[in-house]
Tab-separated table of C-alpha atoms in Angstrom:
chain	number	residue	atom	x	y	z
X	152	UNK	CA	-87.164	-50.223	3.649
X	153	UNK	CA	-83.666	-49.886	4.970
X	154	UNK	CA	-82.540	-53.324	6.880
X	155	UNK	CA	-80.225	-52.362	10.457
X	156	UNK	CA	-77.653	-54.581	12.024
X	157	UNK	CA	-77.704	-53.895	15.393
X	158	UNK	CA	-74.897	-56.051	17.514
X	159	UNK	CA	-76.101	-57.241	21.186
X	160	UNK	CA	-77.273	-54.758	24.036
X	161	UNK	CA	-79.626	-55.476	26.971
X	162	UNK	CA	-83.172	-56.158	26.548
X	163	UNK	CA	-84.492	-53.035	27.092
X	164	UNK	CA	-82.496	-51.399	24.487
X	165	UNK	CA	-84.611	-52.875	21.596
X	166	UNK	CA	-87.467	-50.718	23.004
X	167	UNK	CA	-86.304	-48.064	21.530
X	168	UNK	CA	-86.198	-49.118	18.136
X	169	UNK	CA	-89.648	-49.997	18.010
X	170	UNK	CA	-92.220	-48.547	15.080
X	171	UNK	CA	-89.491	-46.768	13.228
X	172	UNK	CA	-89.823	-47.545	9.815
X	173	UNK	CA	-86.865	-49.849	9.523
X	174	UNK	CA	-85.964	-53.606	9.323
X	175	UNK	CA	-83.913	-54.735	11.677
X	176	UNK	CA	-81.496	-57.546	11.807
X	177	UNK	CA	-80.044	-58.335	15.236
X	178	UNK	CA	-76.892	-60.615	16.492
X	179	UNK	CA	-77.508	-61.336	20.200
X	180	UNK	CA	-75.929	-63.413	22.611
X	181	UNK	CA	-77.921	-66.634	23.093
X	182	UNK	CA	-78.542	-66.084	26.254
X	183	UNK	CA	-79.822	-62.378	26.280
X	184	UNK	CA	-82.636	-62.940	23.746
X	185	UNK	CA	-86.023	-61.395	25.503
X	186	UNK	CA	-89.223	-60.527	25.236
X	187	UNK	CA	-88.195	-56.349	23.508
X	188	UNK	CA	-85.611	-58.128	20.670
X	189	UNK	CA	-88.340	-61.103	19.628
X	190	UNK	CA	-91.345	-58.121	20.082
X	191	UNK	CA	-89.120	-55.727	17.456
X	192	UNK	CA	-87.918	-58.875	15.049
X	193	UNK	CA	-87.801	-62.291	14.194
X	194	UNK	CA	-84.462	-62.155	12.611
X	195	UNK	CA	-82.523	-62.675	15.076
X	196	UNK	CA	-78.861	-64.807	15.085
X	197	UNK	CA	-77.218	-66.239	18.484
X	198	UNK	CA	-73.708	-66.285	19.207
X	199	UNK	CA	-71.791	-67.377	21.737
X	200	UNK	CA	-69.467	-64.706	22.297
X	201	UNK	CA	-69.567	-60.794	21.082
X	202	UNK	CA	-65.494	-61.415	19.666
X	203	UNK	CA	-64.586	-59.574	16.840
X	204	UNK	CA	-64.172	-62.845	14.642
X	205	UNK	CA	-67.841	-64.171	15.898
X	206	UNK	CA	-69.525	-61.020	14.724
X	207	UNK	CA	-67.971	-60.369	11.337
X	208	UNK	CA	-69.096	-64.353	10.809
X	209	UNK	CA	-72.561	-63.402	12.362
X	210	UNK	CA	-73.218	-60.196	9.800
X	211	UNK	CA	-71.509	-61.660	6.481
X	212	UNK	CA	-74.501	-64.225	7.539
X	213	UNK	CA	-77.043	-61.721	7.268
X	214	UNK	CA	-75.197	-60.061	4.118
X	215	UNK	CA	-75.757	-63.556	2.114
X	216	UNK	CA	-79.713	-63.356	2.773
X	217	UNK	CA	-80.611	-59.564	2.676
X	218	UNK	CA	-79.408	-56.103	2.638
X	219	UNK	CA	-77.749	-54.009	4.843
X	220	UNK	CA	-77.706	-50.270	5.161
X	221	UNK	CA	-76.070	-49.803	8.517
X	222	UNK	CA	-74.318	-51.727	11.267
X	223	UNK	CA	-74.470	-50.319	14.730
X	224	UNK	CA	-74.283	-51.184	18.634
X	225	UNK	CA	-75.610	-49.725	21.741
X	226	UNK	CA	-73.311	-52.207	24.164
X	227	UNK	CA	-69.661	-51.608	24.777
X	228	UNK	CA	-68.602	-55.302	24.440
X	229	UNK	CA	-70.431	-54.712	20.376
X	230	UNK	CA	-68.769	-51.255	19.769
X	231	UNK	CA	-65.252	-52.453	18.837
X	232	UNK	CA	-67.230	-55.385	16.577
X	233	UNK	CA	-69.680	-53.917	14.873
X	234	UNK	CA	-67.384	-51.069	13.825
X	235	UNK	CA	-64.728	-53.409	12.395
X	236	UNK	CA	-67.600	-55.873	11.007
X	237	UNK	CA	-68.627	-52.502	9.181
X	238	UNK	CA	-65.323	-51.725	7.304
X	239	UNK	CA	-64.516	-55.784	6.131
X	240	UNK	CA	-67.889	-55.546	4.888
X	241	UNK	CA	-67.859	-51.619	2.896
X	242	UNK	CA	-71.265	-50.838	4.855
X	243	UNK	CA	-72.045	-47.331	6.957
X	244	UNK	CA	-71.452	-47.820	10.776
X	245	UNK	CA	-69.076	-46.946	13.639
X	246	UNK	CA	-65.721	-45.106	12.839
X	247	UNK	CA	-63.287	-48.203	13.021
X	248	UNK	CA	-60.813	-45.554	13.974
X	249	UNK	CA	-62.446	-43.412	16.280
X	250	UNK	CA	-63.836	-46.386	18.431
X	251	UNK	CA	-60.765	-48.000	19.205
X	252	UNK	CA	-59.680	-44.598	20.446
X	253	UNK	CA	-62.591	-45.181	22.820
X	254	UNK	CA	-61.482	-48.772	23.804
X	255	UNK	CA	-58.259	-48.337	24.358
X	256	UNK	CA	-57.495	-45.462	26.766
X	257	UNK	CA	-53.411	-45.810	25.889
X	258	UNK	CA	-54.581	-44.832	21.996
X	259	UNK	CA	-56.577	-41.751	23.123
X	260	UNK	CA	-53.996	-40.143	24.871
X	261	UNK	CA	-51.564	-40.627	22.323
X	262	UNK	CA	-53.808	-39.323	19.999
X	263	UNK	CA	-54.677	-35.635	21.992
X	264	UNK	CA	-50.642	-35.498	22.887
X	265	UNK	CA	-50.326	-31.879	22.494
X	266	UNK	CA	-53.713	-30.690	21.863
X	267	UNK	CA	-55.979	-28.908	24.810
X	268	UNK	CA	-57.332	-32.320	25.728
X	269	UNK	CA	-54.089	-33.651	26.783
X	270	UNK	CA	-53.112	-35.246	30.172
X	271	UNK	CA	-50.027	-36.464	31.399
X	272	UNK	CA	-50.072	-40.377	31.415
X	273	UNK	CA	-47.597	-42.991	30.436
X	274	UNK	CA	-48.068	-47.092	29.867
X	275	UNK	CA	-46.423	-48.804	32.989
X	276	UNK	CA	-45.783	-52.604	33.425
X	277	UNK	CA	-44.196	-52.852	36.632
X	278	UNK	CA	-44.567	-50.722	40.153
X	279	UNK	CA	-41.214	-49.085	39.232
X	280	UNK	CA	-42.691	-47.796	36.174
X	281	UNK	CA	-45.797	-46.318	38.465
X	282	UNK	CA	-43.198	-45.257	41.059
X	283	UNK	CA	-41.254	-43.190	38.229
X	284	UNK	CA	-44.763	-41.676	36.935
X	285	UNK	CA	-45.539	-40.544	40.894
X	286	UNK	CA	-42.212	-39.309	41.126
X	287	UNK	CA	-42.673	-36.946	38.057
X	288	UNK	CA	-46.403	-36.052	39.080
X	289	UNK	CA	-46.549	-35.742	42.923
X	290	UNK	CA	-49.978	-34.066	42.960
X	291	UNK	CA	-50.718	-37.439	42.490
X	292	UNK	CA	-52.116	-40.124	39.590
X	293	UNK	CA	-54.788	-42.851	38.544
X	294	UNK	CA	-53.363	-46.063	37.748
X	295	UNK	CA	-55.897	-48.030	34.887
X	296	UNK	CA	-56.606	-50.885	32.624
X	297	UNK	CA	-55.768	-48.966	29.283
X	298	UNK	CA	-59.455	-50.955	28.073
X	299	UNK	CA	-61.154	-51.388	31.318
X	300	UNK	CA	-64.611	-50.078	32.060
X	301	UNK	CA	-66.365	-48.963	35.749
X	302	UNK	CA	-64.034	-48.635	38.356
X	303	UNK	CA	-62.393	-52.065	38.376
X	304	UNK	CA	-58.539	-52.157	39.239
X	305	UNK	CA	-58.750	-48.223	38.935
X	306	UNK	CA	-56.684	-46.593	41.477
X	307	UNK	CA	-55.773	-43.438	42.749
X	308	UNK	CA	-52.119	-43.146	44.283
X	309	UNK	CA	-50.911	-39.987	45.844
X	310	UNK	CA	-48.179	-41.657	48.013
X	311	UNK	CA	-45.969	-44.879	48.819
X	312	UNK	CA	-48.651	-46.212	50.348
X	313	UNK	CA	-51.506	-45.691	47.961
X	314	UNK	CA	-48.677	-47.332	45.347
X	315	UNK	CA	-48.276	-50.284	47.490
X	316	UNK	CA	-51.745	-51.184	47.927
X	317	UNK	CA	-52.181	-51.206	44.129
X	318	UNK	CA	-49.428	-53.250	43.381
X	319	UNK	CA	-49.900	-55.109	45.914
X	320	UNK	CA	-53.913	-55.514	44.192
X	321	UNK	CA	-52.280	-56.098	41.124
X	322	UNK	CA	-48.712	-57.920	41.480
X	323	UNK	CA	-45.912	-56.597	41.168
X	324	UNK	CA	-46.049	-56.882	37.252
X	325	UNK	CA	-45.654	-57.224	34.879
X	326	UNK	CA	-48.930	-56.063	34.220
X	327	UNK	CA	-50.289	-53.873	31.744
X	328	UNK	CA	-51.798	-50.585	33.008
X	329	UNK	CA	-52.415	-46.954	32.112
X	330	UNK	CA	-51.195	-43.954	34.374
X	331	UNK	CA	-52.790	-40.763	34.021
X	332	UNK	CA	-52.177	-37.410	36.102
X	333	UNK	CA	-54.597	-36.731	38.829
X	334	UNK	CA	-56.995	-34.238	38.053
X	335	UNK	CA	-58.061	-31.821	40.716
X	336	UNK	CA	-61.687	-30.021	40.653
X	337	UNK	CA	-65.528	-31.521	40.234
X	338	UNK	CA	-66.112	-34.378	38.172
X	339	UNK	CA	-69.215	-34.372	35.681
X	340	UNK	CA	-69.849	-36.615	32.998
X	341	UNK	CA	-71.449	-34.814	29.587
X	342	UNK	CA	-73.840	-37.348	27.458
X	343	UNK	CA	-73.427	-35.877	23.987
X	344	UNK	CA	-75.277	-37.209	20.807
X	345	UNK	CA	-74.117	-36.869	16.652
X	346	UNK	CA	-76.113	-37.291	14.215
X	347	UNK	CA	-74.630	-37.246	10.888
X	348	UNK	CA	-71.285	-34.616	12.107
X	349	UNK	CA	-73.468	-32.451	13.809
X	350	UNK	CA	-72.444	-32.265	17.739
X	351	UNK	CA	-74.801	-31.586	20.906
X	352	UNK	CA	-74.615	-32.232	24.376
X	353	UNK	CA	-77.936	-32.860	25.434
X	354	UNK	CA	-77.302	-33.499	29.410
X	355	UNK	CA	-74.745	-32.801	32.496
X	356	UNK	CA	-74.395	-35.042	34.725
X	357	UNK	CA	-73.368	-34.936	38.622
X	358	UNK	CA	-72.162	-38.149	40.670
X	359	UNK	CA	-71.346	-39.319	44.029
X	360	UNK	CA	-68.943	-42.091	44.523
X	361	UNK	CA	-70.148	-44.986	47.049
X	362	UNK	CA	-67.801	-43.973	50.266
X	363	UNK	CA	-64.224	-44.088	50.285
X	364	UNK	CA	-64.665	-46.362	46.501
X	365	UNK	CA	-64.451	-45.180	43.115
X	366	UNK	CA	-67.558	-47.163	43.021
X	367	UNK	CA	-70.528	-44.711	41.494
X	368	UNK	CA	-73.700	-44.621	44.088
X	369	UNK	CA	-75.650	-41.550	42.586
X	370	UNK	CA	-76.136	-39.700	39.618
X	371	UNK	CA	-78.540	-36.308	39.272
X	372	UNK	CA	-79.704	-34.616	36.083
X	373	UNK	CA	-80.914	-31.240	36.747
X	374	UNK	CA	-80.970	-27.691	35.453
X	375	UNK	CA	-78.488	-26.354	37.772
X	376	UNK	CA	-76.027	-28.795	37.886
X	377	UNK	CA	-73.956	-26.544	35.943
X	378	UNK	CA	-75.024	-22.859	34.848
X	379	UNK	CA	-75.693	-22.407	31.310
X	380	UNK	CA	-72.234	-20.413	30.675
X	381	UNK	CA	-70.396	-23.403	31.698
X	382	UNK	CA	-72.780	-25.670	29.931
X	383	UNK	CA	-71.948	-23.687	26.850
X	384	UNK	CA	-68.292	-24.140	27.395
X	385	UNK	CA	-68.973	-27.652	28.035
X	386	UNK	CA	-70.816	-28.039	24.799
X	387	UNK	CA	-67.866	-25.701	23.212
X	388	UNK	CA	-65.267	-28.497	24.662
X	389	UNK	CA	-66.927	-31.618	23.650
X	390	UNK	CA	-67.533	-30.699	20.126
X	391	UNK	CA	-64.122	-29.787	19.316
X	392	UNK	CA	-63.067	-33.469	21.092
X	393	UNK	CA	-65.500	-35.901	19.600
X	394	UNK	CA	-64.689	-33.598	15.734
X	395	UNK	CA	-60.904	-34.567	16.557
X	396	UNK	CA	-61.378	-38.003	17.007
X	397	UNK	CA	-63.642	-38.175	13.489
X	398	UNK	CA	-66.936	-39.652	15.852
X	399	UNK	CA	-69.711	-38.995	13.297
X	400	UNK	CA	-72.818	-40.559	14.792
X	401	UNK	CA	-74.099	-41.686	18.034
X	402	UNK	CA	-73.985	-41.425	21.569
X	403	UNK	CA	-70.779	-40.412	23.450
X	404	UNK	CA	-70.476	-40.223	27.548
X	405	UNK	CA	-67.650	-37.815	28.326
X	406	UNK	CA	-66.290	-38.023	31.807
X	407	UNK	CA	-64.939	-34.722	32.420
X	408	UNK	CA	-63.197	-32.596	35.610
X	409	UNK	CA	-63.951	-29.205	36.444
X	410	UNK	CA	-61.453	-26.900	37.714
X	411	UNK	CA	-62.134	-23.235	38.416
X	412	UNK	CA	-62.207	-22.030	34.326
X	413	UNK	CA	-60.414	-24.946	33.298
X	414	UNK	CA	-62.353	-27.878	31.702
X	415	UNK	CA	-59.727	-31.439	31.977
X	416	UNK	CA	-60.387	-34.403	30.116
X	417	UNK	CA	-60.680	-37.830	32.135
X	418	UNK	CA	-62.275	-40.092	29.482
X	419	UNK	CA	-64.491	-40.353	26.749
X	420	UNK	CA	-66.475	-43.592	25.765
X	421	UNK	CA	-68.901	-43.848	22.386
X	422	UNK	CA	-71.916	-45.066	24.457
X	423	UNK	CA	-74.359	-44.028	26.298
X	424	UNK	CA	-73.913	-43.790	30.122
X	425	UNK	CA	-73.899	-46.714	32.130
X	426	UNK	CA	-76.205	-47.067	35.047
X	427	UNK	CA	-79.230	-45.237	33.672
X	428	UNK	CA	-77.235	-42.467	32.371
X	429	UNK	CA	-79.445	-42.833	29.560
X	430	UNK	CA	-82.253	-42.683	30.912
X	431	UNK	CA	-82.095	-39.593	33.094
X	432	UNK	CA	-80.890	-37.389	29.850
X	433	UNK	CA	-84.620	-38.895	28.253
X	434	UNK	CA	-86.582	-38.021	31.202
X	435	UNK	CA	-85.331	-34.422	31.597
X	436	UNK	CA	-84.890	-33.659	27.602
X	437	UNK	CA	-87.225	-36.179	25.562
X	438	UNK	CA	-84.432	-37.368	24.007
X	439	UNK	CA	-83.751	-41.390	23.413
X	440	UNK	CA	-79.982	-41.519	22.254
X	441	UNK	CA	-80.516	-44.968	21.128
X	442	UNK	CA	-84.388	-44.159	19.552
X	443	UNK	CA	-81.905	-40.945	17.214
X	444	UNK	CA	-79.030	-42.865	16.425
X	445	UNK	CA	-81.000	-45.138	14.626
X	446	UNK	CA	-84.286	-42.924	13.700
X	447	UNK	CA	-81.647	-40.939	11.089
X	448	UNK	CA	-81.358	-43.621	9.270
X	449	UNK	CA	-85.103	-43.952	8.715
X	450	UNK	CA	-84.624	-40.526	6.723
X	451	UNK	CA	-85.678	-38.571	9.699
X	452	UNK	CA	-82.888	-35.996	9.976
X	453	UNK	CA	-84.661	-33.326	12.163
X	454	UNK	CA	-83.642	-33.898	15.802
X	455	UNK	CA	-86.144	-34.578	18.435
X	456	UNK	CA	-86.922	-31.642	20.604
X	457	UNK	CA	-85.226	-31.405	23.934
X	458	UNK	CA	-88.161	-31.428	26.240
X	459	UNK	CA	-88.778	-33.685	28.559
X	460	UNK	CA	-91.286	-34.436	30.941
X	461	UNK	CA	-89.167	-33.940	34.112
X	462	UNK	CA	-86.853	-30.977	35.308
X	463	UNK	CA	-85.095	-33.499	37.642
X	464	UNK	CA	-84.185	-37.187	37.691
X	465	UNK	CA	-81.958	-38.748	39.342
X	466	UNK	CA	-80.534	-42.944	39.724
X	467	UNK	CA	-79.257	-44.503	43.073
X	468	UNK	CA	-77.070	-47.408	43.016
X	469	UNK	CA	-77.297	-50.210	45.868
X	470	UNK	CA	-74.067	-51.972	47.666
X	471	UNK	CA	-76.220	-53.590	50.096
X	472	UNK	CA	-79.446	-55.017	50.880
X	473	UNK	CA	-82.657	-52.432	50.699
X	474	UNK	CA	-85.898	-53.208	52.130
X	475	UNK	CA	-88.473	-52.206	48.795
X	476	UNK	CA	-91.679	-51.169	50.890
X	477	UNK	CA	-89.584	-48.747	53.086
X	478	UNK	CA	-88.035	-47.223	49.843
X	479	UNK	CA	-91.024	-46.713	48.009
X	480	UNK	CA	-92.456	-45.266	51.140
X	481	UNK	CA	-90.201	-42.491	51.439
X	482	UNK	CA	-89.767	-41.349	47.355
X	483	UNK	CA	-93.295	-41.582	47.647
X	484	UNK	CA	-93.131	-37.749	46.099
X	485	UNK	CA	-91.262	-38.229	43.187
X	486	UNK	CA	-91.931	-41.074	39.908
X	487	UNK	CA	-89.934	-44.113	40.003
X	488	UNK	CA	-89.032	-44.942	36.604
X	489	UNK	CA	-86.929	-48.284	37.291
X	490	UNK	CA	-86.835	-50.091	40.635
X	491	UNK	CA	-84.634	-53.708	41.410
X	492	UNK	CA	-82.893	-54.520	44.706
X	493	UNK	CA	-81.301	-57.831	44.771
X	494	UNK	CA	-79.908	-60.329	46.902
X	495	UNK	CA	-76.772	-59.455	49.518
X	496	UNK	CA	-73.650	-59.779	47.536
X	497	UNK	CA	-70.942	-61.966	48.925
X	498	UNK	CA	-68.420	-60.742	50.548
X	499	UNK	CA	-65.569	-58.952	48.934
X	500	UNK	CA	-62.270	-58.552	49.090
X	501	UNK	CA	-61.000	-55.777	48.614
X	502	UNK	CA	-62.447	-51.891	47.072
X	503	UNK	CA	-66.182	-52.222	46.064
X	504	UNK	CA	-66.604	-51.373	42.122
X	505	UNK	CA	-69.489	-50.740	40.214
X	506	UNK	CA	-70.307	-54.548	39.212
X	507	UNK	CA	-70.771	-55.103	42.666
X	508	UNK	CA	-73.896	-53.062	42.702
X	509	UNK	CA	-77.046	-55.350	43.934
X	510	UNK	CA	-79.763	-52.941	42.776
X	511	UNK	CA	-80.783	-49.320	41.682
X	512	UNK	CA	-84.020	-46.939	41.232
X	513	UNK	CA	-84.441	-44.435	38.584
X	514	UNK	CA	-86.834	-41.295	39.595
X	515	UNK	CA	-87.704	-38.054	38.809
X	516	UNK	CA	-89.749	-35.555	39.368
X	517	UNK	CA	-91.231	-32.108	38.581
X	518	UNK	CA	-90.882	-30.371	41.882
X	519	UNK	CA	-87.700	-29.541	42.738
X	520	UNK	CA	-88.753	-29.573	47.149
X	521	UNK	CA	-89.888	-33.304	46.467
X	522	UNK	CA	-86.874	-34.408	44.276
X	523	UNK	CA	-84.811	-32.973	46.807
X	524	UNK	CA	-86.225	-34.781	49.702
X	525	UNK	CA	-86.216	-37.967	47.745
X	526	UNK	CA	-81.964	-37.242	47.344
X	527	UNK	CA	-81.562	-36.622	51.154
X	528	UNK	CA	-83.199	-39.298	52.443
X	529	UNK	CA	-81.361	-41.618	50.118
X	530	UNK	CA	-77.766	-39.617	51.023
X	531	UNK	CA	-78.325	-40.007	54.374
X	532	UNK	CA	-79.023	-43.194	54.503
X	533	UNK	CA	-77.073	-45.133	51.727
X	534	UNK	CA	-74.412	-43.469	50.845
């Protein structure tokens, strides 16, 4: 039976794993071991820290006392590790190459210079830099961390002002920070899945940003939230990006801008979807991109069919408190699938980002009048 090195990821992730006929060996941080990793195996190793150097340790470990067929993640701080612990080692896992394209924003856009993916952006380590940059793109631009994640010290300049405020956020350098032309149009975000080379998108995504942040407060999986000509384009797009960056197996989410006929590229990361991205594709296609990634490796090459048990699913993100009887009160109509409100966040300083999030809930539902309702009421009131 094939043995699986699978480097940290939250609890719940281990769920999917479960009764595939594998062995699985499992590096976790010491203090994220629950009840899903000790229910799937009791070879398990703790580690302080996800680092590079920790993991490599952690796996040549596991190397000395067993076999190991494959080395994979499901986390973004294990991506980068459990890619590189793959190639020092000469075992099957993540493209070294094509995830630190992933990581590191500055690489990718180097990389698709020239090609139909590319975007204007430069490195910039001072406001002058970002100043010069604005000057050459006056629609407007996003200033980055080249390896950040969510929307933390993202900004979007489209004048003086906007430029102070960031720098003034950041310090007037030097600092180390990607700028990228804004991108007019819709923004989606495509969760794709490859399984051994072979490319397919299995869900579109729409999102609402948490009022005037860059924070995320909504995302909606549904039939129409693109029609199938541009889903085929979509599809069309995303296979032609993730075969020029050599990605070869496993979840990608694919943050993308829509603009009349044209299709832009904001970002791509080889994970699945943060905030229950994940789990909206499963509910609406029957598809667990975690449960695939690994199930090939069982010897189970046909794909799992995409049908779900939902035409409509949807998560909401919470900035502030929520009272839980009143909420389940009014989605009364439609299945909640994940529910957790949490305590008032302090108070913050400055733009609310993702992390700041205090809870969420995960529904969906079969009737498109009762999924509706349930996305109104929580517009209108929590948006």
């Amino acid at each position: 039976m094939k043995n699986i090195v699978l480097i940290g990821g939250h609890d719940e992730t281990f769920t999917h794993c479960a009764d595939l006929p594998l062995t699985f060996s499992v590096v976790q941080l010491a203090g994220s071991i629950g009840p899903n990793l000790r229910a799937l195996t009791d070879d398990i190793h703790p580690v302080g820290d996800l680092e590079v150097e920790t993991v490599v340790d952690a796996v040549g470990a596991i190397l000395a006392d067993k076999r190991v067929d494959h080395v994979f993640s499901f986390t973004e701080d294990g991506l980068l590790p459990a890619a590189v612990a793959a190639g020092h080692y000469g075992l099957p896992g993540i493209s070294e190459s094509s995830c630190r394209l992933c990581v590191d924003k500055s690489l990718m856009r180097d990389h698709l210079r020239g090609t139909e993916f590319d975007v204007a952006s430069a490195s910039c380590g001072s406001a002058a830099e970002v100043r010069e940059f604005l000057r050459e793109n006056p629609a407007g631009l996003v200033l980055k961390p080249p390896a950040g994640s969510g929307s933390e010290d993202v900004f979007v300049i489209h004048d003086e002002d906007d430029l102070v405020a960031a720098v003034t956020a950041l310090g007037e350098g030097p600092f180390s920070m990607l700028a990228e032309e804004y991108l007019p149009g819709r923004e989606v975000s495509v969760e794709t899945l490859t399984i051994d080379g072979r490319h397919r998108l299995l869900a579109v995504t729409d999102k609402t940003l948490y009022r005037d942040t860059l924070a995320e407060t909504r995302h909606i999986v549904t039939p129409d939230v693109v029609n199938s000509g541009t889903r085929e384009l979509l599809a069309e797009f995303c296979a032609r990006l993730l075969t020029l960056i050599g990605h070869e197996h496993g979840p990608c989410h694919i943050e993308l801008k829509l603009d009349g006929d044209r299709i832009r590229l904001i970002e791509i990361n080889n994970r699945v979807g943060g905030d229950y991205v994940g789990l909206l594709a499963e509910l609406t296609t029957g598809v667990s991109m975690i449960r695939e990634t690994v199930r090939f490796f069982a010897g189970e090459s046909e794909p799992a069919s995409a049908q779900g048990d939902y035409d409509f699913a949807s998560s909401h993100l919470f900035y502030e408190p929520v009272d839980q009887d009143v909420l389940r009160a009014n989605l009364e109509d439609v299945d909640i699938h994940r529910l957790h409100i949490g305590a008032a966040a302090p108070e913050r300083h400055g733009p609310v980002v993702n992390d700041d999030k205090i809870g969420w809930v995960v529904f969906a539902a079969r009737d498109r009048a009762a999924f509706d309702k349930a996305v109104e009421y929580l517009r209108h009131g929590f948006l």
